[in-house]
Amino acid sequence: ADSADGVDGADATESSDGSDAVDGGADAGGSPELITFDEVTTDKNGDSQTFEFTLPDDAYSFHLNGVSTAGTYVTVGSLVAPDGAKLVAKNWYLNPQVGSQVCSICKVRVVSAETAHGALVPSSPDVSVQPGKYTFTLHTFTQQSDGFNAPIVTAVSRKLSAYVLIQRRAGGAPLSSTLNLNLNFTGAGGLTAASAPSDARITKALAKFTTIYATIGVTVGEVRYIDIDPGFQKVESLSGPGNDFETAAALTKDNEPGVNFIFVDTIADSSSPFGGFGVILGIAGGIPGPGAHGTGRSAVFVSLQEIPQQPGQPASDGFGQVMAHEGGHYLGLFHSSELSFGFGQGTHDPLPDTAENDQQNLMYYSGVGQALSPNQGEVIRNNPSSPSPAIPLSSTASSAP
C-alpha cells in the first residue's frame, strides 16, 4: 500500500503507512476556509456518524481530515457528492478484495493512516467538485501484522475529530501556487537551524526540489529553519503508540503553514520484520498528509543518506530528490506505478497522463525520476494549506445525526 512510503534505492525497502500543503498565496486564492466538527466517538463497528458540509460556488478543492488516538487507523468510510455520486464507496474496507489500506475501487482513492488521515478532492481529473452539500463518514480500526500474512484488522470505537479545508478562488483552480517549507533539524549530520542555510547539502537539495516543482507551476516560497529535539536523529519506529515518527511529527505543532520536513540520520521500522533490511531514505505522513500541524503524521522525514546508485541511472545529486518524491506523497500523489507484485491493488495511480512503468516520473516507486505530469501538478496545486499552525480539533460545526 502507498499511504506513505520509503523512497527506495537499489536495496531500499518500501515502508507503508498525516500536513500542510500548498500555501494559498495570491495565485491560489489565499488561505482555505476551515470547517471543524464536534468531537465524536465511533461506534463498535468503528463507524462515525454522518458529517455534512456545504461547498460554495467558487470552491475548487477540499481536504477531509480525521484525527484519532495513537495506534488507531483512520479512513474516510464514505463520501457522497451533492448529485448523489458515491466518491468513496460505503464500507469499502469490508471488501476482502480491496482490504483496509487503499480504496483502489473508489472514485476518490483514499488511504488509511495511523492517528491522522487526509483525503483530497479532486485527486484526479475523473472527479470534479460541485457546489452543494457533501456528506461523509469516518472509520477507525486497529491492525496487527507479522509482515508475512494479511494484517489482522479490528474495528474499534474511538474518539475522533474531523475537519475540512476548502480551497476557493474565483475563476477556478489556479495554474500556479506557492509552497512554503518548514525544515526541521535534529542535529543529524551536524545540521542545525543556524548552519543549514549555508550548508551545501541543504542548498543543493533545495535547488533540486525547487527545480522539480517549478515544472508544475509551484514556486517555493518562504523556507524556515527550525531546531527540534536532537533525540530524533535516528527514527527507529514508524507505527504503534509512542513510535518515533509520531512523537517527532507532533513537534511541528507551533510551525507556521507549510510542509514540514524533518531531517534525520537514519529511518528504520522496528514494528516490521523487514525493518532491519534495506535503506529507507524518506517517508511521508500520508497520501495526502493531514491539514494540521502537530498531529502524529504532520511531517515528511528525510534521511541524510545518499540515494544508492542503480544500474543505468545517474549518480545521486543529493536528497532533494527524496524531498520532492515524499513531498509529492504528502501533497496527494500516489506512486505512478508500483512494483509489479504490489499488494494486489492500486498498481498504477488514478491519473490518466502518467504512463505506466515510466521510470522518469518523480513518483515512480523507485523514486529515481524527476518528471511530473500536468495532472500531477493539478493534484499538488489543489492541496490546501493549513490556515493556522494548529487547527483546533474540538470546536463547533454541524454534523448530521
Coordinates of C-alpha atoms in Angstrom, one line a residue:
A1 CA 0.0 0.0 0.0
D2 CA 1.1 3.5 -0.5
S3 CA -0.2 5.5 2.4
A4 CA 3.3 6.8 2.9
D5 CA 6.4 5.2 1.7
G6 CA 10.2 5.0 1.9
V7 CA 11.8 6.2 -1.3
D8 CA 13.9 3.2 -2.2
G9 CA 17.3 2.9 -3.9
A10 CA 18.8 -0.3 -5.1
D11 CA 18.3 -2.2 -1.8
A12 CA 15.7 0.0 -0.2
T13 CA 12.5 -1.3 1.3
E14 CA 9.1 0.3 0.9
S15 CA 7.7 1.4 4.2
S16 CA 3.9 1.8 4.2
D17 CA 1.9 3.8 6.2
G18 CA -0.9 12.6 8.2
S19 CA 0.1 18.4 6.8
D20 CA 0.3 21.2 5.2
A21 CA 0.5 21.8 1.6
V22 CA 0.4 24.5 -1.0
D23 CA 0.3 27.8 0.8
G24 CA -2.6 29.7 -0.6
G25 CA -0.9 32.8 -1.9
A26 CA -2.4 35.3 -4.3
D27 CA -2.4 32.7 -7.2
A28 CA -4.2 30.0 -5.2
G29 CA -6.8 32.3 -3.7
G30 CA -5.4 32.8 -0.2
S31 CA -5.9 30.7 2.9
P32 CA -8.5 28.0 2.7
E33 CA -11.8 28.0 4.6
L34 CA -11.9 25.8 7.7
I35 CA -14.8 23.8 8.9
T36 CA -14.4 21.8 12.1
F37 CA -16.8 19.4 13.8
D38 CA -17.6 18.5 17.4
E39 CA -15.5 15.6 18.6
V40 CA -17.4 12.3 18.2
T41 CA -16.9 8.7 19.2
T42 CA -17.2 5.9 16.5
D43 CA -19.5 3.0 17.3
K44 CA -18.5 -0.6 18.0
N45 CA -18.1 -1.1 14.2
G46 CA -15.6 1.7 14.1
D47 CA -18.1 3.9 12.1
S48 CA -18.7 7.6 12.8
Q49 CA -22.0 9.4 12.5
T50 CA -22.5 11.2 9.2
F51 CA -20.9 14.6 8.8
E52 CA -22.1 17.2 6.3
F53 CA -20.8 20.4 4.9
T54 CA -21.7 22.7 2.0
L55 CA -19.3 23.6 -0.7
P56 CA -19.6 27.2 -2.1
D57 CA -19.8 28.0 -5.8
D58 CA -16.2 29.2 -6.0
A59 CA -14.6 26.1 -4.4
Y60 CA -12.2 24.2 -6.5
S61 CA -10.9 21.6 -4.0
F62 CA -11.3 20.3 -0.4
H63 CA -9.4 18.2 2.0
L64 CA -11.1 15.9 4.5
N65 CA -9.3 15.1 7.7
G66 CA -9.9 12.7 10.7
V67 CA -7.7 12.6 13.8
S68 CA -7.9 9.9 16.5
T69 CA -5.7 8.4 19.2
A70 CA -2.2 6.9 18.8
G71 CA -2.3 3.4 17.4
T72 CA -5.7 3.9 15.7
Y73 CA -6.1 3.8 11.9
V74 CA -8.5 6.3 10.4
T75 CA -10.0 6.5 6.9
V76 CA -12.9 8.1 5.1
G77 CA -15.6 5.4 5.3
S78 CA -17.9 7.0 2.7
L79 CA -18.2 10.3 0.7
V80 CA -21.2 11.4 -1.3
A81 CA -21.3 14.4 -3.6
P82 CA -24.3 16.8 -4.0
D83 CA -25.6 14.9 -7.0
G84 CA -25.5 11.6 -5.1
A85 CA -22.3 10.3 -6.7
K86 CA -20.5 7.9 -4.3
L87 CA -17.0 9.3 -4.4
V88 CA -15.9 6.9 -1.6
A89 CA -17.9 3.7 -1.6
K90 CA -19.6 3.0 1.8
N91 CA -17.8 0.3 3.8
W92 CA -15.2 -0.2 1.1
Y93 CA -12.8 -1.6 3.7
L94 CA -15.1 -4.6 4.2
N95 CA -14.5 -5.8 0.7
P96 CA -11.9 -8.7 1.0
Q97 CA -10.6 -8.0 -2.5
V98 CA -9.8 -4.4 -1.5
G99 CA -8.5 -4.6 2.0
S100 CA -8.4 -1.9 4.7
Q101 CA -5.5 0.2 3.4
V102 CA -6.2 1.6 0.0
C103 CA -9.5 2.0 -1.7
S104 CA -8.4 1.5 -5.3
I105 CA -12.0 1.0 -6.4
C106 CA -13.2 4.4 -5.1
K107 CA -13.6 7.3 -7.5
V108 CA -11.5 9.3 -4.9
R109 CA -8.7 7.0 -3.9
V110 CA -8.2 7.1 -0.1
V111 CA -5.5 5.6 2.1
S112 CA -6.0 4.6 5.7
A113 CA -3.4 6.3 8.0
E114 CA -2.5 5.8 11.6
T115 CA -3.7 8.5 14.0
A116 CA -4.3 11.2 11.4
H117 CA -5.9 10.8 7.9
G118 CA -6.4 13.0 4.9
A119 CA -8.3 12.7 1.7
L120 CA -8.0 15.2 -1.2
V121 CA -10.8 16.1 -3.7
P122 CA -10.3 16.2 -6.6
S123 CA -7.2 14.0 -6.8
S124 CA -7.8 13.0 -10.4
P125 CA -9.4 14.6 -13.5
D126 CA -12.1 12.0 -13.3
V127 CA -13.7 13.8 -10.3
S128 CA -14.8 17.4 -10.2
V129 CA -16.1 19.4 -7.3
Q130 CA -19.7 20.5 -7.2
P131 CA -21.3 23.3 -5.1
G132 CA -23.7 22.0 -2.6
K133 CA -24.0 19.5 0.3
Y134 CA -21.4 16.7 0.8
T135 CA -21.8 14.0 3.4
F136 CA -19.1 11.7 4.7
T137 CA -18.3 9.3 7.4
L138 CA -15.0 8.2 9.1
H139 CA -13.9 4.7 10.2
T140 CA -11.5 3.7 12.9
F141 CA -9.7 0.4 13.3
T142 CA -6.5 -1.3 14.6
Q143 CA -4.3 -3.7 12.7
Q144 CA -1.6 -6.2 13.5
S145 CA 0.7 -7.8 11.0
D146 CA 3.7 -10.1 11.1
G147 CA 4.8 -8.9 7.7
F148 CA 4.2 -12.3 6.1
N149 CA 0.4 -12.7 6.4
A150 CA -2.6 -10.4 5.8
P151 CA -2.9 -8.0 8.7
I152 CA -5.5 -8.7 11.4
V153 CA -7.9 -5.8 11.2
T154 CA -10.2 -5.0 14.1
A155 CA -12.9 -2.3 14.1
V156 CA -12.7 -0.2 17.3
S157 CA -14.7 2.5 19.0
R158 CA -12.5 5.6 19.4
K159 CA -12.8 9.4 19.9
L160 CA -12.4 11.2 16.7
S161 CA -12.0 14.8 15.5
A162 CA -12.9 15.8 11.9
Y163 CA -12.3 19.0 9.9
V164 CA -12.5 20.1 6.3
L165 CA -10.3 22.6 4.4
I166 CA -11.9 24.2 1.4
Q167 CA -9.9 26.0 -1.2
R168 CA -11.7 28.8 -3.0
R169 CA -10.9 31.0 -5.9
A170 CA -13.0 33.0 -8.4
G171 CA -12.2 31.5 -11.8
G172 CA -11.4 28.0 -10.6
A173 CA -8.3 26.2 -9.8
P174 CA -5.0 28.2 -10.3
L175 CA -2.3 27.3 -12.7
S176 CA 0.4 28.3 -10.2
S177 CA 0.8 28.3 -6.5
T178 CA 3.4 28.9 -3.7
L179 CA 4.7 26.2 -1.3
N180 CA 6.3 27.2 2.0
L181 CA 8.7 24.8 3.6
N182 CA 9.5 24.2 7.3
L183 CA 12.9 22.5 7.6
N184 CA 13.3 20.9 11.0
F185 CA 16.7 19.8 12.2
T186 CA 17.6 17.3 14.9
G187 CA 21.3 17.8 14.7
A188 CA 21.6 14.8 12.3
G189 CA 24.6 15.2 10.0
G190 CA 25.7 18.2 12.1
L191 CA 22.9 20.3 10.7
T192 CA 21.2 22.9 12.8
A193 CA 18.8 25.8 12.1
A194 CA 21.9 28.1 12.2
S195 CA 24.2 26.1 10.0
A196 CA 21.7 24.7 7.5
P197 CA 21.0 27.8 5.4
S198 CA 24.7 27.9 4.2
D199 CA 25.2 24.1 4.2
A200 CA 26.0 22.8 0.7
R201 CA 23.9 19.7 1.2
I202 CA 20.8 21.7 2.0
T203 CA 21.3 24.3 -0.7
K204 CA 21.8 21.6 -3.2
A205 CA 18.7 19.7 -2.1
L206 CA 16.5 22.9 -2.1
A207 CA 17.8 23.7 -5.6
K208 CA 16.7 20.2 -6.8
F209 CA 13.4 20.4 -5.1
T210 CA 12.7 23.9 -6.4
T211 CA 13.6 22.9 -10.0
I212 CA 11.3 19.9 -10.0
Y213 CA 8.3 21.7 -8.6
A214 CA 8.8 24.7 -10.9
T215 CA 7.9 22.4 -13.8
I216 CA 4.3 22.2 -12.5
G217 CA 3.9 25.9 -11.6
V218 CA 4.7 25.5 -7.9
T219 CA 7.1 28.1 -6.6
V220 CA 9.0 27.6 -3.3
G221 CA 8.1 30.5 -1.1
E222 CA 9.3 31.0 2.5
V223 CA 11.9 28.5 3.8
R224 CA 12.0 28.3 7.6
Y225 CA 14.8 26.7 9.5
I226 CA 13.9 25.1 12.9
D227 CA 15.7 23.2 15.6
I228 CA 13.8 20.3 17.2
D229 CA 14.6 17.6 19.8
P230 CA 18.0 16.0 19.0
G231 CA 16.7 12.7 20.4
F232 CA 15.2 12.0 17.0
Q233 CA 18.4 11.9 14.9
K234 CA 17.6 8.2 14.4
V235 CA 13.9 7.2 13.7
E236 CA 13.6 3.6 14.8
S237 CA 9.8 3.0 14.8
L238 CA 7.1 4.1 12.5
S239 CA 3.9 2.6 13.9
G240 CA 2.2 1.9 17.2
P241 CA 1.7 4.1 20.3
G242 CA 4.7 6.2 21.2
N243 CA 6.6 5.5 17.9
D244 CA 9.4 7.8 16.9
F245 CA 7.7 9.0 13.7
E246 CA 4.6 10.3 15.5
T247 CA 6.4 11.7 18.5
A248 CA 8.7 13.7 16.3
A249 CA 6.0 14.8 13.9
A250 CA 3.9 16.2 16.8
L251 CA 6.7 18.6 17.5
T252 CA 5.6 20.6 14.4
K253 CA 2.5 22.0 16.3
D254 CA 3.9 25.5 16.5
N255 CA 5.2 25.7 13.0
E256 CA 3.8 28.2 10.5
P257 CA 1.8 27.0 7.5
G258 CA 3.9 24.9 5.1
V259 CA 5.2 21.4 4.5
N260 CA 7.2 20.1 7.5
F261 CA 10.4 18.2 6.6
I262 CA 12.4 16.6 9.4
F263 CA 16.0 15.6 8.7
V264 CA 17.4 12.5 10.4
D265 CA 20.4 10.3 10.1
T266 CA 18.6 7.0 9.5
I267 CA 15.0 5.7 9.3
A268 CA 14.1 2.2 10.4
D269 CA 10.9 0.4 11.3
S270 CA 11.2 -1.8 14.4
S271 CA 7.5 -2.7 14.0
S272 CA 8.2 -4.6 10.8
P273 CA 10.1 -7.9 10.5
F274 CA 11.8 -6.3 7.5
G275 CA 12.7 -3.2 9.4
G276 CA 16.4 -4.1 9.5
F277 CA 16.8 -4.7 5.8
G278 CA 17.5 -2.2 3.1
V279 CA 17.5 1.6 3.3
I280 CA 14.6 3.9 4.0
L281 CA 15.5 7.3 2.6
G282 CA 12.3 9.1 3.2
I283 CA 8.7 8.6 4.4
A284 CA 5.7 10.9 4.3
G285 CA 2.9 11.1 6.9
G286 CA 0.2 10.2 4.5
I287 CA -1.2 10.5 1.0
P288 CA -2.1 13.2 1.5
G289 CA -0.9 14.2 4.9
P290 CA -3.3 15.9 7.4
G291 CA -4.1 19.6 7.1
A292 CA -2.9 20.5 10.6
H293 CA 0.5 20.7 12.2
G294 CA 1.2 18.8 15.4
T295 CA -0.5 15.5 14.6
G296 CA 1.4 12.3 14.6
R297 CA 1.6 12.4 10.8
S298 CA 2.2 16.1 10.2
A299 CA 5.7 15.7 8.6
V300 CA 7.9 14.2 5.9
F301 CA 11.1 12.5 7.2
V302 CA 14.2 12.6 5.1
S303 CA 17.3 10.6 5.8
L304 CA 20.6 12.3 5.1
Q305 CA 22.0 9.2 3.4
E306 CA 22.6 9.4 -0.3
I307 CA 20.4 7.6 -2.7
P308 CA 22.2 4.4 -3.8
Q309 CA 23.1 4.4 -7.5
Q310 CA 21.1 2.0 -9.6
P311 CA 22.3 0.3 -12.8
G312 CA 21.5 2.6 -15.8
Q313 CA 20.7 5.6 -13.5
P314 CA 22.7 8.7 -13.0
A315 CA 24.6 9.2 -9.7
S316 CA 22.6 10.8 -6.9
D317 CA 22.5 14.5 -6.7
G318 CA 21.5 14.7 -3.1
F319 CA 18.4 14.2 -1.0
G320 CA 16.4 16.9 -2.8
Q321 CA 15.1 14.0 -4.9
V322 CA 13.8 12.3 -1.8
M323 CA 12.2 15.6 -0.6
A324 CA 10.4 16.1 -3.9
H325 CA 9.2 12.5 -4.1
E326 CA 8.0 12.3 -0.5
G327 CA 6.6 15.8 -0.6
G328 CA 4.6 14.6 -3.6
H329 CA 3.0 11.9 -1.5
Y330 CA 2.3 14.3 1.3
L331 CA 0.5 16.6 -1.1
G332 CA -1.6 13.8 -2.5
L333 CA 0.4 11.9 -5.2
F334 CA 0.5 8.1 -5.3
H335 CA 3.3 6.1 -7.0
S336 CA 2.8 6.5 -10.7
S337 CA 3.5 2.7 -10.9
E338 CA 4.1 0.2 -8.1
L339 CA 6.3 -2.9 -8.1
S340 CA 4.6 -5.4 -10.3
F341 CA 3.7 -7.8 -7.5
G342 CA 2.5 -4.8 -5.3
F343 CA -0.2 -5.6 -2.8
G344 CA -2.8 -6.9 -5.3
Q345 CA -4.3 -3.4 -5.8
G346 CA -3.5 0.1 -6.9
T347 CA -0.7 -0.9 -9.2
H348 CA -1.0 2.5 -11.0
D349 CA -2.0 5.9 -9.8
P350 CA -5.5 7.3 -10.8
L351 CA -4.1 9.9 -13.2
P352 CA -4.6 9.2 -17.0
D353 CA -1.5 11.2 -18.1
T354 CA 1.1 9.2 -16.1
A355 CA 2.5 6.4 -18.3
E356 CA 2.7 3.1 -16.6
N357 CA 6.2 2.0 -15.6
D358 CA 7.7 5.3 -16.6
Q359 CA 10.9 5.4 -14.6
Q360 CA 11.4 9.1 -15.5
N361 CA 8.4 10.1 -13.4
L362 CA 9.2 11.5 -10.0
M363 CA 6.5 9.3 -8.4
Y364 CA 7.7 6.0 -9.9
Y365 CA 8.0 3.6 -7.0
S366 CA 11.8 3.6 -7.0
G367 CA 12.0 7.4 -6.8
V368 CA 14.7 7.9 -9.4
G369 CA 12.9 10.1 -11.9
Q370 CA 12.2 13.8 -11.8
A371 CA 9.3 14.5 -14.3
L372 CA 5.8 15.4 -13.2
S373 CA 2.8 15.3 -15.4
P374 CA 0.2 18.1 -15.8
N375 CA -2.4 16.0 -13.8
Q376 CA 0.2 15.5 -11.0
G377 CA 0.7 19.3 -10.9
E378 CA -3.1 19.8 -10.6
V379 CA -3.2 17.5 -7.6
I380 CA -0.4 19.3 -5.8
R381 CA -1.9 22.7 -6.5
N382 CA -5.3 21.5 -5.3
N383 CA -4.0 20.7 -1.9
P384 CA -5.0 23.5 0.6
S385 CA -2.6 24.9 3.1
S386 CA -3.2 24.9 6.8
P387 CA -5.0 28.1 7.8
S388 CA -3.1 28.2 11.1
P389 CA -0.2 26.4 12.7
A390 CA -2.6 24.2 14.7
I391 CA -6.2 23.6 13.8
P392 CA -8.5 23.4 16.8
L393 CA -9.7 19.8 16.6
S394 CA -12.6 20.1 19.0
S395 CA -14.7 23.1 18.1
T396 CA -18.3 23.5 16.9
A397 CA -19.7 22.8 13.5
S398 CA -22.8 21.0 12.2
S399 CA -22.9 17.2 11.8
A400 CA -26.0 15.3 10.8
P401 CA -27.4 12.9 13.5

